């Protein structure tokens, strides 16, 4: 698969896509060089235009069903309700603070 990606990068970069070009791209990426795969790819591509091959592939893909039915959107409400409940619990735990300076704030003098 990396050999095909290297070939496409060569074509985008204006190179011919020879075996040496493909090897140079793979070496620059630090990928493993497989001579057999490169020679098989260049033999398969001999005399073919990459743009024609891509157009033919896209034509075949248009008949492949893609996407889904759009279901599965109802799960969000339960998570939101749970999160809201957690926030309420945190507020209840943090409430008060009147004892911070010793006393309940009743104004009876206390330790002041």
Coordinates of N, CA, C and O in Angstrom, one line a residue, residues 79-92:
X79 N -27.3 11.2 28.8 CA -26.0 11.6 29.3 C -26.1 13.0 29.9 O -25.5 13.3 30.9
X80 N -26.9 13.9 29.3 CA -27.0 15.2 29.8 C -27.8 15.3 31.1 O -27.4 16.0 32.0
X81 N -28.8 14.4 31.3 CA -29.5 14.4 32.5 C -28.6 13.9 33.7 O -28.6 14.4 34.8
X82 N -27.8 12.9 33.4 CA -26.9 12.4 34.4 C -25.8 13.5 34.8 O -25.5 13.7 36.0
X83 N -25.3 14.2 33.8 CA -24.4 15.2 34.1 C -25.0 16.3 35.0 O -24.4 16.9 35.9
X84 N -26.2 16.7 34.7 CA -26.9 17.7 35.4 C -27.1 17.3 36.9 O -26.9 18.1 37.8
X85 N -27.4 16.0 37.1 CA -27.6 15.5 38.4 C -26.3 15.6 39.2 O -26.3 15.9 40.4
X86 N -25.2 15.3 38.6 CA -23.9 15.4 39.2 C -23.6 16.8 39.7 O -23.1 17.0 40.8
X87 N -23.9 17.8 38.8 CA -23.7 19.1 39.2 C -24.5 19.5 40.4 O -24.0 20.3 41.3
X88 N -25.7 19.1 40.5 CA -26.6 19.4 41.6 C -26.0 18.8 42.9 O -25.9 19.5 43.9
X89 N -25.4 17.6 42.8 CA -24.9 17.0 44.0 C -23.6 17.8 44.5 O -23.4 18.0 45.6
X90 N -22.8 18.2 43.5 CA -21.6 19.0 43.9 C -22.0 20.3 44.6 O -21.4 20.7 45.6
X91 N -23.0 21.0 44.1 CA -23.4 22.2 44.7 C -23.9 22.0 46.1 O -23.6 22.8 47.0
X92 N -24.6 20.9 46.3 CA -25.1 20.6 47.7 C -24.0 20.3 48.6 O -24.0 20.7 49.8

